[in-house]
Short mmCIF file of C-alpha atoms in Angstrom, two decimals:
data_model
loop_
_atom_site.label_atom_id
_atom_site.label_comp_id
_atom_site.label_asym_id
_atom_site.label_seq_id
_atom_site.Cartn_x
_atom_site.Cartn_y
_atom_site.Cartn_z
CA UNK X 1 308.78 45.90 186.33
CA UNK X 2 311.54 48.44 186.76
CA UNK X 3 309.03 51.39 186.29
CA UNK X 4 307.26 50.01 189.41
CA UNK X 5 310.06 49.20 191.23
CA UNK X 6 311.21 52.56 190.84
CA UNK X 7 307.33 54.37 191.35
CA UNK X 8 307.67 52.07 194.69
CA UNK X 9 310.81 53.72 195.86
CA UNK X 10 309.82 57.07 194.84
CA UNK X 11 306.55 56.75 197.24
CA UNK X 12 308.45 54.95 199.67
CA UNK X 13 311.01 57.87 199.94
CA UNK X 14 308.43 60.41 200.29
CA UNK X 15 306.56 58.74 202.88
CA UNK X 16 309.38 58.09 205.23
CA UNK X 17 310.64 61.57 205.06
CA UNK X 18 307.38 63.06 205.40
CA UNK X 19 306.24 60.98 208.36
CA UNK X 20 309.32 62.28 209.94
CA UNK X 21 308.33 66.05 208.75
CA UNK X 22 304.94 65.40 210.05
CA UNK X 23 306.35 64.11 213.81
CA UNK X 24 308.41 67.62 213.75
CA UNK X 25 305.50 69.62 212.86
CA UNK X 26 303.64 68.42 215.29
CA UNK X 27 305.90 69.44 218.12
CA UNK X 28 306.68 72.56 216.78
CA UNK X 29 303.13 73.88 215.92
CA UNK X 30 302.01 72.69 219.39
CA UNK X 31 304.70 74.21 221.18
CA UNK X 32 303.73 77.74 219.30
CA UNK X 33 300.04 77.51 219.65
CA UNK X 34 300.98 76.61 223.78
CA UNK X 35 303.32 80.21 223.41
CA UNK X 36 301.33 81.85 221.46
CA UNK X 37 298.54 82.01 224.33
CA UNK X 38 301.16 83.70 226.73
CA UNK X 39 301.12 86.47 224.23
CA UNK X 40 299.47 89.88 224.85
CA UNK X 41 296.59 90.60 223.35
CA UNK X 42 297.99 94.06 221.83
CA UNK X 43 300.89 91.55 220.24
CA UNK X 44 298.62 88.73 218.72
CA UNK X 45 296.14 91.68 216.84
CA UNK X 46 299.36 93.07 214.92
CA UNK X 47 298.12 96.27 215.31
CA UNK X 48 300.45 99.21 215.91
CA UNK X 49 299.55 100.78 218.66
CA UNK X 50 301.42 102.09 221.96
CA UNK X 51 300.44 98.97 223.67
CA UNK X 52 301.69 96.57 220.82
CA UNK X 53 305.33 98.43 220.89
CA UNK X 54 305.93 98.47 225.24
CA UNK X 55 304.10 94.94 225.03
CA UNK X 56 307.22 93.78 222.41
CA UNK X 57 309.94 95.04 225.07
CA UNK X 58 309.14 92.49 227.32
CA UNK X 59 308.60 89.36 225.00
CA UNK X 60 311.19 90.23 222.21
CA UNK X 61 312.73 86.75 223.15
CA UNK X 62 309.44 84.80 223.09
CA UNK X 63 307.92 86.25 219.79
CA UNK X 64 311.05 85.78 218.23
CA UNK X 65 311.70 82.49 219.20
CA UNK X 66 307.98 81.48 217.62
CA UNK X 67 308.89 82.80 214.29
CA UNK X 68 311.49 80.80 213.85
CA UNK X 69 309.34 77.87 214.93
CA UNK X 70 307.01 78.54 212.77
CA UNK X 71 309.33 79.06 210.03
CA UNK X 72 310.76 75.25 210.73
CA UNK X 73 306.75 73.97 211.03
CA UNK X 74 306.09 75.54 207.37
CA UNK X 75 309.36 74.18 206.19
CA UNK X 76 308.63 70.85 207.37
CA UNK X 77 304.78 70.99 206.02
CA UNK X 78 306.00 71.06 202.75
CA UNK X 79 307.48 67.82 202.50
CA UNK X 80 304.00 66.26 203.79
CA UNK X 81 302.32 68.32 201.06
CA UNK X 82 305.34 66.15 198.85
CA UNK X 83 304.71 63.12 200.50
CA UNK X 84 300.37 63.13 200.29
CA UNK X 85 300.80 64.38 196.75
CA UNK X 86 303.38 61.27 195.81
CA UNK X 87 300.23 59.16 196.83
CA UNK X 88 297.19 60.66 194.67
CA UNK X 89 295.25 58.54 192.71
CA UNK X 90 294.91 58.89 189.16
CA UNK X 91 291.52 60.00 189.22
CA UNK X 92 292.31 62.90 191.73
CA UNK X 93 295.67 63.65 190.57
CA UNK X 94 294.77 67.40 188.96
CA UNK X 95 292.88 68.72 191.55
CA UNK X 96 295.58 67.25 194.37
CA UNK X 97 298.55 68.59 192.19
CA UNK X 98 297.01 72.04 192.04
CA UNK X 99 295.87 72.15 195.38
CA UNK X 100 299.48 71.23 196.61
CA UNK X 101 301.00 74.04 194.46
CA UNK X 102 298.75 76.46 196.57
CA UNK X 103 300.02 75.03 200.17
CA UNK X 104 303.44 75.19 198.46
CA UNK X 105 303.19 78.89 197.77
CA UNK X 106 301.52 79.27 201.06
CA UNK X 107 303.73 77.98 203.29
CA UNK X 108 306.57 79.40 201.24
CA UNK X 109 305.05 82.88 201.66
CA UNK X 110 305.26 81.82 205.60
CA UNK X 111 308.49 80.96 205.87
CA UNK X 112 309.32 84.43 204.12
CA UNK X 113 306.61 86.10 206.57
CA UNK X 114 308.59 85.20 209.48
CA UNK X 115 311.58 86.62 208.01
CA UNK X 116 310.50 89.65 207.77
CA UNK X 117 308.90 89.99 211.20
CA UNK X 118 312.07 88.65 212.75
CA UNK X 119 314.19 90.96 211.22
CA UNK X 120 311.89 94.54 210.51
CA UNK X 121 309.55 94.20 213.61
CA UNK X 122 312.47 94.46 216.29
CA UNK X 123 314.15 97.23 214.43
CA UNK X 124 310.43 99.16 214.20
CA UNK X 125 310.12 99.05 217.88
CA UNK X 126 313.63 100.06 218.87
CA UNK X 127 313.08 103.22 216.17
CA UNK X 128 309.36 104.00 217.99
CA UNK X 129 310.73 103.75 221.94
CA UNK X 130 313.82 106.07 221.04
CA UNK X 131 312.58 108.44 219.07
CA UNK X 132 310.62 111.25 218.78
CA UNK X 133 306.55 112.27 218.16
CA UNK X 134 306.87 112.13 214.47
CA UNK X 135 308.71 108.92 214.13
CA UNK X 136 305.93 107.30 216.38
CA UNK X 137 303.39 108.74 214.58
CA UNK X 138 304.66 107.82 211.01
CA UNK X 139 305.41 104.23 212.06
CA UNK X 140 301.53 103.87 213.44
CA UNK X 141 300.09 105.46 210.26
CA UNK X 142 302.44 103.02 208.20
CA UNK X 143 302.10 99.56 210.32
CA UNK X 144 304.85 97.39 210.09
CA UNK X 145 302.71 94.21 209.00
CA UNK X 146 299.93 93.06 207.21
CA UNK X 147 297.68 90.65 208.83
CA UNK X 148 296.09 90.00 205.70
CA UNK X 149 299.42 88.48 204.63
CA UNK X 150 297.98 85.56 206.68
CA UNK X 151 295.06 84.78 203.66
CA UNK X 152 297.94 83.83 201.83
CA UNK X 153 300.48 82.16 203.90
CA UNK X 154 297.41 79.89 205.93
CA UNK X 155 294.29 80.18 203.96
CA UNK X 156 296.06 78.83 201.21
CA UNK X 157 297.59 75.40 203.65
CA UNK X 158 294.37 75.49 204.94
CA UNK X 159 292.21 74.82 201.36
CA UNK X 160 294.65 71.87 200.79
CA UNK X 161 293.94 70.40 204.09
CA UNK X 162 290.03 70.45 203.22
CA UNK X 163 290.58 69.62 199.55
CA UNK X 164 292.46 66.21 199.87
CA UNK X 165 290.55 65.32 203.24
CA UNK X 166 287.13 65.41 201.42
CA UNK X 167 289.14 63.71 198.16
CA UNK X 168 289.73 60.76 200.32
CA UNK X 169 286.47 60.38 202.04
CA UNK X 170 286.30 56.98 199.85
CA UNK X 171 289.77 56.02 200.28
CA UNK X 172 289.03 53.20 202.79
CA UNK X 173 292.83 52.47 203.11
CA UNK X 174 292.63 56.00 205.40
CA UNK X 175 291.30 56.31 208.69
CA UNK X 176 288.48 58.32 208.34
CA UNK X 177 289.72 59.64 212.38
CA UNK X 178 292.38 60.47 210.47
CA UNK X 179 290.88 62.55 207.45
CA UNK X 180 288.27 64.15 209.59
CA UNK X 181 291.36 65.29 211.57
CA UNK X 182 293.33 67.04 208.36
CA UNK X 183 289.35 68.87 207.40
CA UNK X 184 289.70 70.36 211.02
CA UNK X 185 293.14 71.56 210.57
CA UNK X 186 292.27 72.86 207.21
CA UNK X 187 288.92 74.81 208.63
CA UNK X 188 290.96 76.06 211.38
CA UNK X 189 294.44 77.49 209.11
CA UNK X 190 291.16 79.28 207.14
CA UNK X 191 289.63 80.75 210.50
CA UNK X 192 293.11 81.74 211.46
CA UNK X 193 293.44 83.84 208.63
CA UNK X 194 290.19 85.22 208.85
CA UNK X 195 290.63 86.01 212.46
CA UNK X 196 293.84 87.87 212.19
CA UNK X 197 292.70 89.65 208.93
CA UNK X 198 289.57 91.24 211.21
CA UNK X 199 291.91 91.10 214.02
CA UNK X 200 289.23 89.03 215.99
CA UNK X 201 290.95 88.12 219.24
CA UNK X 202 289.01 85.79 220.96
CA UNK X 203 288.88 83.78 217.31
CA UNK X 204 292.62 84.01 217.47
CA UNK X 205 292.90 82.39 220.93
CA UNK X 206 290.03 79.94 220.01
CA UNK X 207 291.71 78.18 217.06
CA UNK X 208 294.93 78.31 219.27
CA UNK X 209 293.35 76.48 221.67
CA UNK X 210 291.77 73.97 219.19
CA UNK X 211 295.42 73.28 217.45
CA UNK X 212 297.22 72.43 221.22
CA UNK X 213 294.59 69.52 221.09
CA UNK X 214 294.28 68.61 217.60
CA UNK X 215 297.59 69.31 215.78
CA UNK X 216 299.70 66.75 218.24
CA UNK X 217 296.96 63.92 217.50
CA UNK X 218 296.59 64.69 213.61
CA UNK X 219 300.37 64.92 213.10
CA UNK X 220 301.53 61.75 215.13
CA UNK X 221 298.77 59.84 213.69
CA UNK X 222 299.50 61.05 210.10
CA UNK X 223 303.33 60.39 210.65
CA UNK X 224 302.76 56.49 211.28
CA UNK X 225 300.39 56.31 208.85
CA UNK X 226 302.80 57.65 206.39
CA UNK X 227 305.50 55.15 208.09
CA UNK X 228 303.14 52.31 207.85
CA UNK X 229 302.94 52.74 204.00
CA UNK X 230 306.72 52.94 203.64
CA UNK X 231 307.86 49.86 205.59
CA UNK X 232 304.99 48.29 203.99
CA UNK X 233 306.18 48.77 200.33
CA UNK X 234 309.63 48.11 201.72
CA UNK X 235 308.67 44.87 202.92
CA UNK X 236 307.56 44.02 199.06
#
């Protein structure tokens, strides 16, 4: 009995916090796919070029500021990877548990991604307006980040979200709204990747415009699901 009563409050915990997390993430990712669409072209392909670096000088602020929001959505995505994986059942708990390690490491990798291009980026461009041929040319040869990064930090997210949405296709306590919803979001983290690994712009803009309709509605409706579950175990 206490073994339950402690498993409840365990799953209860989770849930509350990540329906929380999941309202958060929902604002913030929608708020940086809305920015994100502002961007110039020469700034969303990551590409070094002489566009990319006179492009920078007049949205420093604005690319800045969605780093760190997308530094606070990974952060708060991990607790909903906590809170989904404090749910499995028994006979999906290996697969789930694995698959959760990945969007761990993933949005970890993120969250460390964003560092870096807050902090290296700005310092890059300063270095390639005030300086001379050579230092231009070496910091074009060199880059100053690796799209491909993005296989990592959301193709990783984005096998999670289509793992434990097609895991719970026979779960009929979950809207299946709801779980075709989280394979969307999955498919579109992966074609995000993709897109910005071939630097394929019009992808790029595409899934942005896909996640300023569907992140709001999957992360709302995933944070009172998650709430529902936690006042109703409280309420036993």
């Amino acid at each position: 009995m206490l073994s339950e009563k402690r498993s409840n409050a365990i799953i209860k915990s989770h849930c509350y916090f990540g329906s929380i997390c999941c309202f958060l993430a929902g604002v913030v990712f929608t708020t940086i796919s809305v920015f994100a669409l502002f961007l110039p072209a020469s700034i969303a392909s990551y590409q070094a070029t002489d566009q990319y670096f006179f492009d920078f000088l007049d949205h420093k602020e604005t690319f800045i500021l969605l780093k760190i929001l997308l530094f606070i959505a990974n952060l708060t995505m991990i607790s909903v990877v906590s809170a989904f994986a404090s749910l499995v059942r028994e006979k999906n708990s290996g697969i789930v548990l694995w698959a959760s390690s990945l969007a761990i490491i993933g949005y970890g990798f993120g969250m460390y991604q964003s560092i870096l291009d807050i902090t290296v980026i700005p310092k890059l461009v300063d270095a390639f307006v005030n300086h001379g041929p050579l230092i231009k040319e070496t910091i074009k040869i060199f880059g100053f980040s690796n799209p491909a990064v993005y296989i990592v930090s959301m193709g990783l997210p984005g096998l999670w979200f289509i793992i434990v949405s097609l895991l719970a296709f026979d779960n009929d306590l979950i809207p299946k709204g709801l779980i075709f919803l989280g394979f969307l979001w999955g498919l579109g983290s992966i074609l995000t990747a993709v897109a910005h690994t071939v630097v394929n712009l019009p992808l790029i803009y595409l899934v942005a415009v896909g996640a300023i309709i569907f992140a709001p509605i999957w992360s709302f409706w995933e944070g009172l699901f998650l709430l529902k579950i936690a006042r109703k175990i409280e309420k036993k």
